[in-house]
XYZ file of C-alpha atoms in Angstrom:
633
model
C -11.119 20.271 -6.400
C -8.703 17.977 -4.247
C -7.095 18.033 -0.805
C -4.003 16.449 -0.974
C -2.325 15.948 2.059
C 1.937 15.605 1.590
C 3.802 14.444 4.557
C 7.340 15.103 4.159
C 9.946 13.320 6.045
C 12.663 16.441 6.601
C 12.246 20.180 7.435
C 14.191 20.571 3.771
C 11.474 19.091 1.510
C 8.656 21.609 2.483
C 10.151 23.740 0.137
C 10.491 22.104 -2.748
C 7.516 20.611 -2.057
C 5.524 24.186 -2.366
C 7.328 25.097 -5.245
C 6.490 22.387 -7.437
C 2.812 22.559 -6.150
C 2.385 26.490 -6.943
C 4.466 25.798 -10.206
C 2.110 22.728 -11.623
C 0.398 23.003 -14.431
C -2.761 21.817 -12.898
C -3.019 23.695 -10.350
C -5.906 25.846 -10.671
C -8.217 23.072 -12.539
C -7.808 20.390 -10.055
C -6.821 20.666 -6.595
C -7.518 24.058 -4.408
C -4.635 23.468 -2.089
C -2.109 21.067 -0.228
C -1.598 20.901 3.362
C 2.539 19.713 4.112
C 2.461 17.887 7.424
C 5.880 16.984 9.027
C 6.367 12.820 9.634
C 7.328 14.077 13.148
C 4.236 15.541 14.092
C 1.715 13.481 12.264
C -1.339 12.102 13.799
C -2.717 9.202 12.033
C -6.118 9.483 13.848
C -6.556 12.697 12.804
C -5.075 12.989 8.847
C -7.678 14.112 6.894
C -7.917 14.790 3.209
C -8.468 13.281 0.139
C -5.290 11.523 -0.782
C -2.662 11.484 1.255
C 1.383 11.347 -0.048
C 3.724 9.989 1.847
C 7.363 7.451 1.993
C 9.200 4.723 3.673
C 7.679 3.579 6.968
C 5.363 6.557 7.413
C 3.354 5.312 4.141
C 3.564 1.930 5.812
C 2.009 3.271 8.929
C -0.277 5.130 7.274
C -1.595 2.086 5.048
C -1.670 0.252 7.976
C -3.892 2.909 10.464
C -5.661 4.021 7.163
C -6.296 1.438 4.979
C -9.372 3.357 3.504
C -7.466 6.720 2.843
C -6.362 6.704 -0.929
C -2.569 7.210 -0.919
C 0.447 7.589 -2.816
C 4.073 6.161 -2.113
C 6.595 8.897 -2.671
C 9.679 6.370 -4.160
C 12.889 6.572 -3.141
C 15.378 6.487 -6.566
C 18.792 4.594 -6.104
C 20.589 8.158 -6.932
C 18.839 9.165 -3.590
C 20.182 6.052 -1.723
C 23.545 6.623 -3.631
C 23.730 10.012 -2.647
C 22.984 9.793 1.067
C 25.760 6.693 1.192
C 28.514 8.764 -0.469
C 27.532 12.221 2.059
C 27.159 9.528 5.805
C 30.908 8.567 4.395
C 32.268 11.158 3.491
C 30.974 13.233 6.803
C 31.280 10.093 9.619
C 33.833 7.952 8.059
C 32.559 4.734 8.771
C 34.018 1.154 8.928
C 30.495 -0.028 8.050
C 27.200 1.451 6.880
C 23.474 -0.184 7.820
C 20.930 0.926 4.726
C 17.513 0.463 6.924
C 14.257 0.027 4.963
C 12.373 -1.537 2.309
C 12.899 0.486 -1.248
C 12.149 -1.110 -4.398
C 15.119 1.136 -5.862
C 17.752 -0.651 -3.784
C 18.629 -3.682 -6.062
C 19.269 -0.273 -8.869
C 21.947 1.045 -6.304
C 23.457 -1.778 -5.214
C 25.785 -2.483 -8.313
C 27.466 1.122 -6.998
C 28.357 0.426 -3.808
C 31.754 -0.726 -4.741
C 32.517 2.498 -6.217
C 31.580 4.745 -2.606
C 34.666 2.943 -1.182
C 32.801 1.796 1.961
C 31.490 -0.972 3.914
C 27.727 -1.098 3.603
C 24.825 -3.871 4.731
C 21.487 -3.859 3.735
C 18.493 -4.396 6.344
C 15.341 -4.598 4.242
C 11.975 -3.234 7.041
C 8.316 -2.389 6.496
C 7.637 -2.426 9.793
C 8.740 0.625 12.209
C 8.426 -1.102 15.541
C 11.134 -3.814 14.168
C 13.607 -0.772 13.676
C 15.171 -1.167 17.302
C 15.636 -4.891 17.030
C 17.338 -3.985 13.155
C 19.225 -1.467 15.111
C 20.414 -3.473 17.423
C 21.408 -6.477 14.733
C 23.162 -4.087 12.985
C 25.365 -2.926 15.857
C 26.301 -6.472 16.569
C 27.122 -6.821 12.812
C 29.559 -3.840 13.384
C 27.635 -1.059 11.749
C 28.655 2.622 13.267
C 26.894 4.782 10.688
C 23.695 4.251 9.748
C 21.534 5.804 6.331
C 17.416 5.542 6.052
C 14.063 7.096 6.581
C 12.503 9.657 8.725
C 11.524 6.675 11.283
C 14.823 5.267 10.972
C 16.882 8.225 11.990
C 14.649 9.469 14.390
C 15.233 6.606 16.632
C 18.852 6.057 15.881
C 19.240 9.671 16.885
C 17.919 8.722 19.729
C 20.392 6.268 20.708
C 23.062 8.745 20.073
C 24.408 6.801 16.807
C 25.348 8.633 13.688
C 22.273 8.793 10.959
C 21.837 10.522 7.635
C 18.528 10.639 6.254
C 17.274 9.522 2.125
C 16.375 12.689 0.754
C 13.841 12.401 -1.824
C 14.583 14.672 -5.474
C 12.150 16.800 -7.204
C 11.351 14.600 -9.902
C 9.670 11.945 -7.550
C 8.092 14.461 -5.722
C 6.149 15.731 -9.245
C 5.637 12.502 -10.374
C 4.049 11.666 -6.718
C 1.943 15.141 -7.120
C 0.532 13.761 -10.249
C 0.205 10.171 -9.651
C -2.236 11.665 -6.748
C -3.974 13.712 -9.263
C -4.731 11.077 -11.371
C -5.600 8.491 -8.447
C -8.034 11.225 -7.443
C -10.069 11.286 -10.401
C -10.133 7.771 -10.764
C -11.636 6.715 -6.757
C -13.855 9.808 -7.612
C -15.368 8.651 -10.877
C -18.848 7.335 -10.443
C -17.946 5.039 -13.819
C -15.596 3.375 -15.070
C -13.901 5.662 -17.926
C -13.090 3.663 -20.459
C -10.706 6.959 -22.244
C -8.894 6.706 -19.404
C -8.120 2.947 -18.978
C -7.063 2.653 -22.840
C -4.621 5.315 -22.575
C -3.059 4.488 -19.309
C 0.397 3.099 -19.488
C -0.106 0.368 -16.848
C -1.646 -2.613 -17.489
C -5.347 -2.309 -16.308
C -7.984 -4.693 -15.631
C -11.183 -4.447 -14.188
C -13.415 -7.463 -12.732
C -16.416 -6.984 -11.836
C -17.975 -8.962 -8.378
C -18.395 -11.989 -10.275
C -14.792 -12.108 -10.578
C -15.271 -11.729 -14.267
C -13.449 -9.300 -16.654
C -15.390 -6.876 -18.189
C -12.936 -4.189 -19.104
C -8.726 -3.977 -20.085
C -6.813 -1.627 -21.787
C -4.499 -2.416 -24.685
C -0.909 -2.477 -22.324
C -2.908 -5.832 -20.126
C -4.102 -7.145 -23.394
C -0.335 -7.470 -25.231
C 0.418 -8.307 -22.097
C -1.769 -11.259 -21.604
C -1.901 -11.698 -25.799
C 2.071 -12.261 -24.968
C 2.198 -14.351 -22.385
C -1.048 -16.899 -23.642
C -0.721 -16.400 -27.407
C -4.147 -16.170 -27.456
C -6.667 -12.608 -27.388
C -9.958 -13.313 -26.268
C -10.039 -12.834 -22.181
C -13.536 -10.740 -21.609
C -15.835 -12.554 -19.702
C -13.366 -14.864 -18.471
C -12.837 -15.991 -15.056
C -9.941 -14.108 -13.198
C -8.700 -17.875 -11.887
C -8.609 -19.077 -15.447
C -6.609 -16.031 -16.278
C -4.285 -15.011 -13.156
C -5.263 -17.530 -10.565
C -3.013 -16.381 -7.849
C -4.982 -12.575 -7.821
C -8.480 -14.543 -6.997
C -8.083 -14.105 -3.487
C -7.044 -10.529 -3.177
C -9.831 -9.791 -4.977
C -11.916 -11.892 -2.523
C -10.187 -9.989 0.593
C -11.504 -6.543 -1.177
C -14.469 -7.322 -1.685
C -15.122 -8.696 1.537
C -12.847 -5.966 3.681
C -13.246 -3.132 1.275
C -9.845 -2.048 1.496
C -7.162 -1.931 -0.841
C -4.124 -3.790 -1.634
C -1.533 -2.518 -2.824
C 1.940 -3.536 -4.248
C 1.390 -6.835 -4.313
C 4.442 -9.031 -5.564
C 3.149 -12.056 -7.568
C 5.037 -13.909 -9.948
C 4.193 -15.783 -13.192
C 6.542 -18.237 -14.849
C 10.049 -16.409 -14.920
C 8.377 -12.929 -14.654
C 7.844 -10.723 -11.156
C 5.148 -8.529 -11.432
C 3.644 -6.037 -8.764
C -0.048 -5.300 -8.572
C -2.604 -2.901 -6.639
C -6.017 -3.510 -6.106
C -8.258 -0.881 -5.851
C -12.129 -0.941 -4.946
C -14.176 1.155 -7.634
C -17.722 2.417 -5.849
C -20.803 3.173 -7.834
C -22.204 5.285 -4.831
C -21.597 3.553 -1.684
C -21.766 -0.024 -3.228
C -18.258 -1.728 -4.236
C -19.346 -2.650 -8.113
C -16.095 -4.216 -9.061
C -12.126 -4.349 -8.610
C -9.376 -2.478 -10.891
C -6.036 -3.895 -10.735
C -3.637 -2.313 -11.926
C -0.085 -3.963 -12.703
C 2.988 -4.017 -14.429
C 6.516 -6.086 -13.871
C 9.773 -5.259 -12.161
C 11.457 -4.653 -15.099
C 8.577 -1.831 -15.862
C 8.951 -0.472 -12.105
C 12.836 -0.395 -13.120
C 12.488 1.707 -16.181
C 10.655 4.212 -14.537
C 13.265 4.483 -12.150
C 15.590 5.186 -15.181
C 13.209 7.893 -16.982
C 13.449 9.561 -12.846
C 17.122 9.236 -13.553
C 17.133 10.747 -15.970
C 15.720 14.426 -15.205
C 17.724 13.888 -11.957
C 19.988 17.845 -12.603
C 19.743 20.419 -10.063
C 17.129 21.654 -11.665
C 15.382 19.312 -13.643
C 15.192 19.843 -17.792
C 13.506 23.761 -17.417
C 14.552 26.621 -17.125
C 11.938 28.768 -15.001
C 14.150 32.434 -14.357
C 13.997 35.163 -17.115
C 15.879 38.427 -16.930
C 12.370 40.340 -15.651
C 12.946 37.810 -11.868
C 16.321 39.905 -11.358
C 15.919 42.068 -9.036
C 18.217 45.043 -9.496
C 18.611 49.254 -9.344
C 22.050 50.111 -9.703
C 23.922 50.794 -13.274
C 26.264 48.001 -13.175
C 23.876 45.418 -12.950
C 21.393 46.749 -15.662
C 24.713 46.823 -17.840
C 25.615 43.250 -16.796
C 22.498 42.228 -17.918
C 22.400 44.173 -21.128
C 25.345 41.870 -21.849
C 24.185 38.861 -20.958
C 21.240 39.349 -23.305
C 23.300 39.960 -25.859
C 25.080 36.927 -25.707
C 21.799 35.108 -25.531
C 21.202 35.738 -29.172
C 24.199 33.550 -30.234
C 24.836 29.761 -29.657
C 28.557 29.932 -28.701
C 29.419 28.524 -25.138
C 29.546 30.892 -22.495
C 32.101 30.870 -18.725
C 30.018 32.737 -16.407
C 32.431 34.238 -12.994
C 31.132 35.201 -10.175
C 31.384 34.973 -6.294
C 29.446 32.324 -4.100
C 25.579 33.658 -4.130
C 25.952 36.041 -7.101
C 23.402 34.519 -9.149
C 25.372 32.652 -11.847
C 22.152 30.312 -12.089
C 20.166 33.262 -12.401
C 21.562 34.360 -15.165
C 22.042 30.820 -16.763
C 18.479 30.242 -16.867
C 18.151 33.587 -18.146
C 19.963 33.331 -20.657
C 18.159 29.836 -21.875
C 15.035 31.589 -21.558
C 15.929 34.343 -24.200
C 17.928 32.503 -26.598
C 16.837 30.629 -29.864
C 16.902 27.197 -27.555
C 14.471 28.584 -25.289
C 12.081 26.238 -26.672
C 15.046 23.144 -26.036
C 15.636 21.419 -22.293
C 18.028 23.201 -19.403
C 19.607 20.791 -18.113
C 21.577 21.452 -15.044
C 24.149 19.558 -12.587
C 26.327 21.319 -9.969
C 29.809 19.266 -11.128
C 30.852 19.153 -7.569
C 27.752 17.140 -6.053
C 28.811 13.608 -7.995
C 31.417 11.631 -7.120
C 34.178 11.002 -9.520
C 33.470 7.825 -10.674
C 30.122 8.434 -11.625
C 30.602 11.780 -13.303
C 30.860 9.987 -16.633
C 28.242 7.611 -16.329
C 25.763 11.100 -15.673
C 26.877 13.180 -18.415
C 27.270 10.322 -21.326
C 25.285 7.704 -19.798
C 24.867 4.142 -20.775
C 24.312 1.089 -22.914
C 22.511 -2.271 -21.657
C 24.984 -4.209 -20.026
C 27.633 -1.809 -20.058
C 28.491 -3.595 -16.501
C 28.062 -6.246 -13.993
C 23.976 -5.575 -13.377
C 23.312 -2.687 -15.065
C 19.673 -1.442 -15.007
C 18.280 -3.223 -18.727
C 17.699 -0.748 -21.474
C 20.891 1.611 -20.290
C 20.282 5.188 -19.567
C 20.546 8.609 -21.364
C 22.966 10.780 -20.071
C 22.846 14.674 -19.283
C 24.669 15.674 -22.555
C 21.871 13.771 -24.915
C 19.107 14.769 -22.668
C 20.169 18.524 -23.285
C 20.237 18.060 -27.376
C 18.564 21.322 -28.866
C 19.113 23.325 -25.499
C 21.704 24.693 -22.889
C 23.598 22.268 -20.383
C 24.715 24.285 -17.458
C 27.676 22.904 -16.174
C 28.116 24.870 -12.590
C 31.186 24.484 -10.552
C 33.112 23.456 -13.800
C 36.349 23.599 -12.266
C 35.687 20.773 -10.158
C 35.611 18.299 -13.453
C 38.176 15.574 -12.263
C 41.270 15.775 -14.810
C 40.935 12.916 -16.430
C 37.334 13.141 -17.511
C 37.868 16.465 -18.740
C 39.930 15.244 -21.936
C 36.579 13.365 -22.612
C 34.231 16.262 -22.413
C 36.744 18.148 -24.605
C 35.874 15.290 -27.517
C 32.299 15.859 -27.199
C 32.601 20.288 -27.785
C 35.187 18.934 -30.664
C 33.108 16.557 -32.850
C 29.633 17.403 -31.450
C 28.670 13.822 -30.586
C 28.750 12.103 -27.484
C 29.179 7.682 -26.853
C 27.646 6.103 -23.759
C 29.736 4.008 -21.842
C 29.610 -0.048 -23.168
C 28.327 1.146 -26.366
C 29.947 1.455 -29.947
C 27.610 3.874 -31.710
C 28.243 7.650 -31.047
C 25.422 10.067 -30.838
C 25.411 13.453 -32.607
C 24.070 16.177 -30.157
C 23.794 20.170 -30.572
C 24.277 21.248 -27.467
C 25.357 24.851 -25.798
C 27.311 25.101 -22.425
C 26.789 27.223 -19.866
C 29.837 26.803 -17.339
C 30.437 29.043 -14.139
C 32.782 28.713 -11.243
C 34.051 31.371 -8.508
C 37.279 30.486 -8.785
C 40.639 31.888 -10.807
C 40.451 29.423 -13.809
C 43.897 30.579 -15.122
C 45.498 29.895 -11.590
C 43.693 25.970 -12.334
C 45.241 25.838 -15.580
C 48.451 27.079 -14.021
C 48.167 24.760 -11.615
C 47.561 21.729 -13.805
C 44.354 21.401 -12.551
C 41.841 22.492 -15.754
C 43.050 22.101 -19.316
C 43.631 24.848 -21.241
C 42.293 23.604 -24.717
C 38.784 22.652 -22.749
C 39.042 26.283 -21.651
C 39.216 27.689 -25.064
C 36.286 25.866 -25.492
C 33.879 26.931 -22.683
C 35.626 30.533 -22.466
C 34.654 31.672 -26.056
C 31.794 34.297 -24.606
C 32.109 35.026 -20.707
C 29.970 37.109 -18.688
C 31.329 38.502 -15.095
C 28.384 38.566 -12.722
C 29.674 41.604 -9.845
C 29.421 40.949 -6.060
C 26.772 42.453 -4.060
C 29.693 44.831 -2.542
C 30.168 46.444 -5.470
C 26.595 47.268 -6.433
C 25.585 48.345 -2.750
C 22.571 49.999 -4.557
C 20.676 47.517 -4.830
C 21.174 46.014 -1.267
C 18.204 47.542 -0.053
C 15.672 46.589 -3.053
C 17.043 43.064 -2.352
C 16.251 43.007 0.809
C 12.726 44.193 1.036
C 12.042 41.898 -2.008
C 13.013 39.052 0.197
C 11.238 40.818 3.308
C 7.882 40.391 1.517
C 8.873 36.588 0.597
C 9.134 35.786 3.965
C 6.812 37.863 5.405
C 4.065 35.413 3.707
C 6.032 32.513 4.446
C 6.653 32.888 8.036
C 3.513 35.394 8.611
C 5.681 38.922 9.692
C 4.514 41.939 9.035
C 7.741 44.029 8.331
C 7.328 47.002 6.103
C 10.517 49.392 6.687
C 13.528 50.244 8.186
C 14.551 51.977 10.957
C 17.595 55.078 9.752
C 19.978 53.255 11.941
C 19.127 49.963 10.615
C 19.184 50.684 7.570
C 22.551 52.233 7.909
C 24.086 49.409 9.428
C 22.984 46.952 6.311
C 24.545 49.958 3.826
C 27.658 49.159 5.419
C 27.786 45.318 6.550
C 30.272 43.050 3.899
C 28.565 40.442 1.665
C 31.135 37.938 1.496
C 27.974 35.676 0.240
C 26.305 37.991 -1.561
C 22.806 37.640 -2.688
C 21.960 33.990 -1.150
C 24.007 35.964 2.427
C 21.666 38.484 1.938
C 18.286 36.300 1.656
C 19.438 34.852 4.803
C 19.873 37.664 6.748
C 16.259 38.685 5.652
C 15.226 35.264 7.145
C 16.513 35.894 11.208
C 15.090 39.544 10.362
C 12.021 37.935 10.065
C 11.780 35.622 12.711
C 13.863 37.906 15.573
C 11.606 41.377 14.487
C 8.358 42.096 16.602
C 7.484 44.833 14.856
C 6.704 45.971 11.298
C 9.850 48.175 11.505
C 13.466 46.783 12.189
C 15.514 48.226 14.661
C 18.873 48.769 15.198
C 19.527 45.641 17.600
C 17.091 43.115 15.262
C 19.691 44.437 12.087
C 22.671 43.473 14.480
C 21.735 40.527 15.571
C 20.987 39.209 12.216
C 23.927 40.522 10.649
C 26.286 39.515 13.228
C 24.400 36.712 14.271
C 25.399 37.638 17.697
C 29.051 36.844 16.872
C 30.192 39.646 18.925
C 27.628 40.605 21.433
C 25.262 43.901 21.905
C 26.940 44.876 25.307
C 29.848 43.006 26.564
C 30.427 43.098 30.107
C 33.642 41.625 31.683
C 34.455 42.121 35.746
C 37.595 41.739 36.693
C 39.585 42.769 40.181
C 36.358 44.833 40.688
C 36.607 47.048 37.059
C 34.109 46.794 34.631
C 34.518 46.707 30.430
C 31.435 48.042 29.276
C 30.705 49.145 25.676
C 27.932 51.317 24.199
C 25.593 48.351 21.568
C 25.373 51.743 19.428
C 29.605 51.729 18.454
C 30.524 49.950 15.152
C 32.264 46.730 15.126
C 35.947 48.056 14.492
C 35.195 50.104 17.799
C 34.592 47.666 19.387
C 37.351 45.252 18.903
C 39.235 48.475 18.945
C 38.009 49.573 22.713
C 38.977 45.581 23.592
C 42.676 45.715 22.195
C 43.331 48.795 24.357
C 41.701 47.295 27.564
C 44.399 44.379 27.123
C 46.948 45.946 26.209
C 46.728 44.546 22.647
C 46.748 40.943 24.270
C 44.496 39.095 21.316
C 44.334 36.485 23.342
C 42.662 38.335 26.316
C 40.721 40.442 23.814
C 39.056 37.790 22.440
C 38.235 36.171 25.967
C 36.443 39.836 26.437
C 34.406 39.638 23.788
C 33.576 36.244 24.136
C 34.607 35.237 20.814
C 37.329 32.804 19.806
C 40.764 33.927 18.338
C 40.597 32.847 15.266
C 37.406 35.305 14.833
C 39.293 38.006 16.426
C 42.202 37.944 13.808
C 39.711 37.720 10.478
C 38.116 41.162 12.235
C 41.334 42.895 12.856
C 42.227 41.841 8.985
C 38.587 42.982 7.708
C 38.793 46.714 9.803
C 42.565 46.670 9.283
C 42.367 47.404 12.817
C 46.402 48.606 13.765
């Protein structure tokens, strides 16, 4: 069993985090649990565990405090650093962006800069007590916007400057999960496992306190075979092999701490090693190194890239996770699985927080291609000019410093399975011609190259908008909608199946009664009343929400009235409102309904909105959507 210790850097991560832990494979064989520890409240002294995973300048500080704790670098991919540029410009509008701290991933993202239309200067850090003299450079440089890591934004919150923070995807944060897993086994291992070292995909080698090697596995030996066209290196001396690693060796030995990352280079060739004590008991018997070069570290980043989809390359949701009582959901689902039986494309329509997903995945899951990758992307989340580059991908040296060896796009990635294309009306124009050409001949071209690749592929679209009104509008094609709109599935708003409101919601009351340790198990009548008649205008995902201030606000295990109201409202208009004026008082029962309310206010001002809102203590603009919603007259 292992203790692994993840410290995440935002509230946002703990999440995902969870899910792909309860989710792994591994789970039950080799760890028993993992404790998430927010970067903000983290105690050095006091981490404890067996490995520890962590990013940016809290792994720094951590290696630095804890040089004995076995650790893990959560990376940072250049679609993260890409992605938290485009969102600090789009939302603050900078004249010029500082990108603070050190990530291996930033010479992949530079080469797109140009296309974010912004100003943006790099300011490479290990060290967080350097960040306020960075800060301050960068001010003087002109920077008003700055994009980085939890240490980073912390303290240029501080200062009152603008700050978005990296987010990290799901990919890295598996692959982090299971790098720890297998770092685990191998500080644990009494011996040296020879299986293990001859199917790793690094380049291993272990010398032994003699600074002699004794063991490699085949990726160091073509390595070294291919750099001194020669094979016999066991027994030799590490300075008559790699010269410049004899004295971090040395330091190991001597300090009995790791080293890791090192950046060493040989010839032409950059390379990045780790050095890692192995103990036989509590005696150091040798050193494993284990290292690869850049141009490894950079295809890595591209098989990351690759899975990089809103939900990664699997499906996980069947038909049996839809939660459900009324009739016109179990016949919307009887259609949808009928439909799953056949390859043609399918337009799913449905409301914001309906479940189009849902019912994506399920679909996948029961179809012939259940076997084949989901591939998912929200079409709305990339920019424009790198929409093509995500669904076709590339070839090497396609453009000025593209990452060596190209990369597969979305489309070829989903060959065999279901790409689910969500938000589809928000396809630019002009790239939708393009994806029309791929549904016509079945075969897709990466940019910069001149072969095409065949790919059998079925798409899932969905939007919430009126497609027609779009095409109308010249803003969708209509040929490309002949082609996604050959089956279509309508997925009804929560207002019309007002059935299952209340299954819903204590299926999401037991979620978060686990997650946030309430102990809600009912309803009061008037409670439960008021949910039968609130308006969903986001449905499901409104719903879930709602559940969540239930949740937190109730004290008991059965809601009342006012905990209901205050969720649902969300204390938009209050319980009692209370207004003196020229000695008279405006008071209103918290038991009247909303329209009643606003109703009681109009005729206290003489149907002055402006005066009714000031009542209420709302703002006018609120007022007028609530006379439109209780056609209040």
């Amino acid at each position: 069993m292992i203790n692994i210790v993840f410290v995440v850097p935002y509230p946002e991560m703990e999440e995902n985090v969870k899910e792909i832990f309860d989710n792994h494979v591994q789970k039950d064989m080799l760890y028993e649990n993992i404790s998430v520890v927010h970067a903000e409240k983290i105690n050095v002294d006091e981490l404890k565990g067996d490995i520890v995973i962590a990013r940016g300048l809290t792994f720094e500080k951590i290696k630095k405090y804890k040089p004995l704790m076995p650790k893990i670098k959560l990376t940072i991919s250049a679609v993260d650093i890409i992605n938290a540029l485009r969102m600090c410009n789009e939302r603050y509008s900078p004249k010029k962006i500082a990108l603070m701290g050190d990530y291996t991933s930033i010479l992949e993202a530079k080469p797109f800069f140009d296309l974010l239309n912004c100003n943006i200067e790099i300011y490479n850090e290990k060290q967080a007590e350097n960040i306020p003299s960075i800060f301050e450079a960068a001010k003087k440089d002109g920077c008003d916007a700055f994009v980085g890591g939890y240490s980073v934004c912390r303290f240029v919150k501080k200062q009152n400057a603008k700050c978005l923070i990296i987010k990290t995807g799901k990919e890295a944060i598996l692959n982090a999960i299971n790098e720890a897993i297998r770092s685990y086994e191998i500080i644990k291992s009494s011996k040296i496992s020879k299986i293990i070292i001859e199917n790793s995909k690094d380049s291993l080698i272990y010398v032994g306190k003699d600074f002699k090697i004794t063991l490699m596995n085949p990726e160091a030996q073509k390595y070294l075979e291919k750099l001194y066209k020669k094979k016999n290196f066991y027994e030799k001396d590490i300075k008559d092999v790699f010269p410049f690693m004899y004295d971090n060796i040395k330091n190991v030995l001597l300090q009995k701490k790791e080293i890791s990352n090192e950046l060493h280079k040989i010839d032409d060739i950059n390379i990045t090693a780790t050095y890692i004590p192995i103990y036989i008991g509590s005696i150091i018997n040798g050193i494993m190194i284990n290292f690869t070069n850049i141009e490894n570290v950079q295809q890595n980043e591209i098989q990351i890239r690759k899975k990089l989809s809103v939900n990664g390359l699997q499906a996980k949701y069947t038909f049996e996770n839809i939660i459900y009582k009324s009739d016109l959901m179990a016949q919307t689902i009887e259609q949808a699985k009928k439909i799953s039986s056949v390859s043609s494309n399918i337009l799913i329509i449905g409301d914001t927080g309906t479940g189009k997903e849902l019912f994506a995945q399920s679909i996948h899951n029961a179809s012939p291609r259940r076997n084949g990758p989901f591939v998912a992307i929200n079409c709305a989340s990339l920019p424009e000019n790198l929409i093509e580059s995500e669904l076709f991908g590339y070839s090497s040296g396609a453009f000025t410093n593209a990452v060596k060896g190209g990369k597969v796009g979305l489309i070829e990635l989903a060959h065999n399975g279901t790409l689910f294309l969500d938000e589809i009306s928000e396809l630019p124009v002009a790239f939708q011609s393009k994806l029309l050409r791929v549904l016509q001949e079945h075969e897709v071209r990466r940019i910069g190259d001149d072969k095409t690749i065949s790919v059998n592929v079925r798409i899932i679209s969905a939007l919430n908008k009126n497609i027609y009104q779009l095409v109308k509008d010249g803003l969708f094609r209509k040929d490309l909608l002949y082609r996604l709109d050959v089956l279509r599935l309508n997925i009804p708003s929560l207002n019309y199946r007002r059935e299952d409101v209340l299954q819903l919601f204590m299926y999401y009351i037991n979620i978060f009664n686990k997650r946030i340790g309430s102990k809600i198990s009912s309803l009061s009548s008037k409670a439960e009343k008021l949910l039968e008649n609130y308006e969903f205008e986001g449905n499901v995902r409104e719903l879930r929400n709602i559940v969540e201030r239930v949740c937190v606000l109730s004290n008991s295990d059965t809601v009342s009235y006012s905990d209901m109201y205050d969720s649902l409202y969300n204390r938009e208009l209050d319980d009692n409102y209370t207004l003196n004026s020229n000695n008279n008082s405006f008071n209103i029962d918290m038991h009247a309904s909303e329209r009643e309310i606003i109703e009681q206010a109009l005729i206290k001002t003489q149907f002055n909105k402006k005066k009714a809102a000031e009542l209420l203590g709302i703002d006018r603009s609120t007022l007028w959507r609530k006379i439109k919603k209780f056609d209040v007259r």
